[in-house]
Amino acid sequence: MTWNFISMRAAKVRAIIVFAMAILCGGAVCGDNLIINGDFNESSDGNVANWRCPAGSSYTLVIDREEKPNGVERSLRVAINNSGKGLGQITQKFPVEPDANYLLEGWVMSNGSEQGSIQIKLYSGKEEIERIRVLSSGAGWERLTKQFTATNADWAEVLLRFKQTSKEIGNELNFADIRVTLVPTEPDNS
């Protein structure tokens, strides 16, 4: 009888904790990565699952288990084969809660002129309403972070971006451990 009472009490405590986290995080679980396959674990036939590249891209994607930041199992290597228009990009869309706070994190290694960056585009319906860009310094592996608010947005897109002019042909850069997580909001004590 005592064991049943303890396990029931533990279940109630767990339920209260989950409920409190849902309230703090606006319904989603804080800390869950909203980016699917942000660790680049899933791929087949040269395509990285859940990530999109424009048709006719001037670059090749390879899962790289050798070149990676400490504590990460793999990275996505981008080999620039030809010059392309504008910035090269690898993208993924994900839902956001309007006015919620998020944290973007990811690793970039770009040692040349290709200037790797991570960008967030916020959308309301089909209209782009804001762009948030975090540049790497171009000095080996660098962890990029940026907290942002999805003001009036209902979905977003993460973009892994880089220069792809004729000057960058033959260059490579890597991205690793791309994450977007919901950040708990502070209660209003006014």
PDB file of N, CA, C and O in Angstrom, residues 18-30 97 182:
ATOM      1  N   VAL A  18       5.247  19.435 -15.164  1.00  0.00           N
ATOM      2  CA  VAL A  18       4.967  19.554 -16.598  1.00  0.00           C
ATOM      3  C   VAL A  18       3.983  20.691 -16.850  1.00  0.00           C
ATOM      4  O   VAL A  18       4.155  21.496 -17.772  1.00  0.00           O
ATOM      5  N   PHE A  19       2.943  20.796 -16.015  1.00  0.00           N
ATOM      6  CA  PHE A  19       1.959  21.857 -16.152  1.00  0.00           C
ATOM      7  C   PHE A  19       2.614  23.232 -15.977  1.00  0.00           C
ATOM      8  O   PHE A  19       2.377  24.157 -16.755  1.00  0.00           O
ATOM      9  N   ALA A  20       3.463  23.372 -14.975  1.00  0.00           N
ATOM     10  CA  ALA A  20       4.158  24.642 -14.730  1.00  0.00           C
ATOM     11  C   ALA A  20       5.060  25.011 -15.898  1.00  0.00           C
ATOM     12  O   ALA A  20       5.110  26.168 -16.318  1.00  0.00           O
ATOM     13  N   MET A  21       5.766  24.034 -16.451  1.00  0.00           N
ATOM     14  CA  MET A  21       6.638  24.295 -17.606  1.00  0.00           C
ATOM     15  C   MET A  21       5.807  24.722 -18.810  1.00  0.00           C
ATOM     16  O   MET A  21       6.204  25.611 -19.557  1.00  0.00           O
ATOM     17  N   ALA A  22       4.649  24.101 -19.002  1.00  0.00           N
ATOM     18  CA  ALA A  22       3.789  24.472 -20.126  1.00  0.00           C
ATOM     19  C   ALA A  22       3.302  25.907 -19.981  1.00  0.00           C
ATOM     20  O   ALA A  22       3.246  26.656 -20.951  1.00  0.00           O
ATOM     21  N   ILE A  23       2.980  26.325 -18.759  1.00  0.00           N
ATOM     22  CA  ILE A  23       2.543  27.704 -18.542  1.00  0.00           C
ATOM     23  C   ILE A  23       3.696  28.668 -18.799  1.00  0.00           C
ATOM     24  O   ILE A  23       3.543  29.665 -19.496  1.00  0.00           O
ATOM     25  N   LEU A  24       4.877  28.372 -18.263  1.00  0.00           N
ATOM     26  CA  LEU A  24       6.042  29.248 -18.454  1.00  0.00           C
ATOM     27  C   LEU A  24       6.441  29.350 -19.913  1.00  0.00           C
ATOM     28  O   LEU A  24       6.899  30.390 -20.369  1.00  0.00           O
ATOM     29  N   CYS A  25       6.300  28.269 -20.659  1.00  0.00           N
ATOM     30  CA  CYS A  25       6.764  28.240 -22.047  1.00  0.00           C
ATOM     31  C   CYS A  25       5.640  28.430 -23.043  1.00  0.00           C
ATOM     32  O   CYS A  25       5.823  28.191 -24.229  1.00  0.00           O
ATOM     33  N   GLY A  26       4.465  28.784 -22.592  1.00  0.00           N
ATOM     34  CA  GLY A  26       3.381  29.060 -23.522  1.00  0.00           C
ATOM     35  C   GLY A  26       2.866  27.826 -24.229  1.00  0.00           C
ATOM     36  O   GLY A  26       2.428  27.908 -25.365  1.00  0.00           O
ATOM     37  N   GLY A  27       2.932  26.658 -23.635  1.00  0.00           N
ATOM     38  CA  GLY A  27       2.362  25.461 -24.230  1.00  0.00           C
ATOM     39  C   GLY A  27       3.402  24.508 -24.782  1.00  0.00           C
ATOM     40  O   GLY A  27       3.177  23.313 -24.848  1.00  0.00           O
ATOM     41  N   ALA A  28       4.532  25.001 -25.235  1.00  0.00           N
ATOM     42  CA  ALA A  28       5.593  24.122 -25.726  1.00  0.00           C
ATOM     43  C   ALA A  28       6.531  23.809 -24.573  1.00  0.00           C
ATOM     44  O   ALA A  28       6.503  24.456 -23.540  1.00  0.00           O
ATOM     45  N   VAL A  29       7.352  22.821 -24.757  1.00  0.00           N
ATOM     46  CA  VAL A  29       8.299  22.453 -23.708  1.00  0.00           C
ATOM     47  C   VAL A  29       9.586  23.242 -23.914  1.00  0.00           C
ATOM     48  O   VAL A  29      10.178  23.206 -24.988  1.00  0.00           O
ATOM     49  N   CYS A  30       9.994  23.988 -22.903  1.00  0.00           N
ATOM     50  CA  CYS A  30      11.228  24.766 -22.984  1.00  0.00           C
ATOM     51  C   CYS A  30      12.402  23.828 -23.215  1.00  0.00           C
ATOM     52  O   CYS A  30      12.460  22.750 -22.642  1.00  0.00           O
ATOM     53  N   GLU A  97       5.299  30.728 -31.749  1.00  0.00           N
ATOM     54  CA  GLU A  97       4.157  31.337 -31.073  1.00  0.00           C
ATOM     55  C   GLU A  97       4.351  32.848 -31.107  1.00  0.00           C
ATOM     56  O   GLU A  97       5.422  33.350 -30.748  1.00  0.00           O
ATOM     57  N   LEU A 182      12.524  27.468 -27.320  1.00  0.00           N
ATOM     58  CA  LEU A 182      11.656  28.420 -26.661  1.00  0.00           C
ATOM     59  C   LEU A 182      12.267  28.796 -25.317  1.00  0.00           C
ATOM     60  O   LEU A 182      12.737  27.940 -24.577  1.00  0.00           O
TER      61      LEU A 182
END
